[in-house]
Amino acid sequence: MLKVIAGGYVEPGSTQVTKTGAWRTFVPVVDQKRCSKCSLCEIYCPEGCIRMVEGLFIPDLDYCKGCSICAHECPRKAITMVLEEK
Ligand code: SF4
Ligand code: SF4
């Protein structure tokens, strides 16, 4: 259970228990053929939700908020943001 402290302060790592992907508009799609596995997307993702899984960098869509930072930082332009169909 997330504990919110009076004054608006929230403990770090709150996104680990809050599924921020619920209000996303755009979703990152990784072109694995273009990916060089540099891990910059993992480093820059503010939600810490893009990770290597079985050799592929894949965003966890339960927590991805669609901010597009990963796509902006990818040096290979391997990540495309597409409108999510709900
Ligand atoms: S930043 Fe781009 S090239 Fe680097 S691991 Fe992520 S998707 Fe692959
Ligand atoms: S769109 Fe934002 S939240 Fe989603 S994986 Fe990329 S950097 Fe992380």
Coordinates of C-alpha atoms and ligand atoms in Angstrom, one line a residue:
M1 CA 0.0 0.0 0.0
L2 CA 1.4 3.4 -1.0
K3 CA 1.8 5.7 1.9
V4 CA 1.2 9.4 1.1
I5 CA 2.7 11.8 3.7
A6 CA 1.0 15.1 4.6
G7 CA 2.5 17.9 2.5
G8 CA 2.4 16.1 -0.8
Y9 CA 5.7 14.2 -0.4
V10 CA 5.6 10.7 -2.0
E11 CA 8.3 8.0 -1.3
P12 CA 10.7 7.3 -4.2
G13 CA 9.8 4.3 -6.3
S14 CA 6.1 4.9 -6.0
T15 CA 5.7 3.8 -9.6
Q16 CA 6.7 0.3 -8.7
V17 CA 3.3 -0.1 -7.0
T18 CA 1.3 2.3 -9.3
K19 CA 0.4 1.1 -12.7
T20 CA 1.2 4.3 -14.6
G21 CA 0.4 2.7 -18.0
A22 CA -3.3 3.0 -17.4
W23 CA -3.5 6.6 -18.8
R24 CA -1.0 6.3 -21.6
T25 CA -1.9 7.7 -25.1
F26 CA 1.2 6.6 -27.1
V27 CA 3.1 3.3 -26.8
P28 CA 6.7 2.6 -27.6
V29 CA 7.4 -0.1 -30.2
V30 CA 11.0 -1.4 -30.4
D31 CA 12.3 -2.4 -33.8
Q32 CA 14.5 -5.2 -32.5
K33 CA 16.4 -5.4 -35.8
R34 CA 17.6 -1.8 -35.4
C35 CA 18.4 -2.2 -31.7
S36 CA 22.1 -2.2 -30.9
K37 CA 21.4 -3.2 -27.2
C38 CA 23.2 -0.1 -25.9
S39 CA 20.7 0.1 -23.0
L40 CA 20.2 3.9 -23.1
C41 CA 16.5 3.4 -23.2
E42 CA 16.7 1.5 -20.0
I43 CA 18.9 4.1 -18.4
Y44 CA 16.7 7.1 -19.4
C45 CA 13.2 5.7 -18.8
P46 CA 11.8 7.6 -15.8
E47 CA 9.6 4.7 -14.8
G48 CA 12.4 2.1 -15.0
C49 CA 10.1 0.0 -17.0
I50 CA 12.1 -0.9 -20.1
R51 CA 14.4 -3.8 -19.5
M52 CA 16.3 -6.5 -21.3
V53 CA 14.2 -9.7 -21.4
E54 CA 15.7 -12.7 -23.1
G55 CA 18.1 -10.5 -25.0
L56 CA 15.5 -8.0 -26.2
F57 CA 14.7 -4.5 -24.8
I58 CA 11.0 -4.5 -24.0
P59 CA 8.9 -1.9 -22.2
D60 CA 6.6 -3.2 -19.4
L61 CA 3.3 -1.7 -20.6
D62 CA 1.8 -1.9 -17.1
Y63 CA 4.1 0.9 -16.1
C64 CA 5.1 2.7 -19.3
K65 CA 3.4 6.1 -19.3
G66 CA 4.2 6.8 -23.0
C67 CA 6.4 9.8 -22.4
S68 CA 8.6 9.0 -25.4
I69 CA 11.9 9.7 -23.7
C70 CA 13.2 6.3 -24.7
A71 CA 12.4 7.0 -28.4
H72 CA 14.0 10.4 -28.2
E73 CA 17.2 9.0 -26.6
C74 CA 17.6 5.9 -28.7
P75 CA 20.7 6.5 -30.9
R76 CA 19.5 4.0 -33.5
K77 CA 16.0 5.4 -33.8
A78 CA 14.8 1.9 -33.0
I79 CA 11.8 3.0 -30.9
T80 CA 8.7 4.5 -32.5
M81 CA 5.8 5.9 -30.5
V82 CA 2.5 4.8 -31.9
L83 CA -1.1 5.8 -30.9
E84 CA -2.3 3.1 -28.6
E85 CA -5.6 1.4 -29.5
K86 CA -7.8 1.0 -26.4
Ligands
SF4_1 S1 18.3 2.8 -26.8 FE1 17.6 2.0 -28.8 S2 19.4 0.9 -29.5 FE2 19.7 1.2 -27.3 S3 18.9 -0.6 -26.3 FE3 17.3 0.8 -26.4 S4 16.1 0.4 -28.3 FE4 18.1 -0.6 -28.4
SF4_2 S1 7.7 5.8 -23.2 FE1 8.6 6.7 -21.3 S2 7.8 5.4 -19.7 FE2 7.5 4.2 -21.6 S3 9.3 2.9 -21.8 FE3 9.7 4.9 -22.9 S4 10.7 6.2 -21.5 FE4 9.8 4.5 -20.3

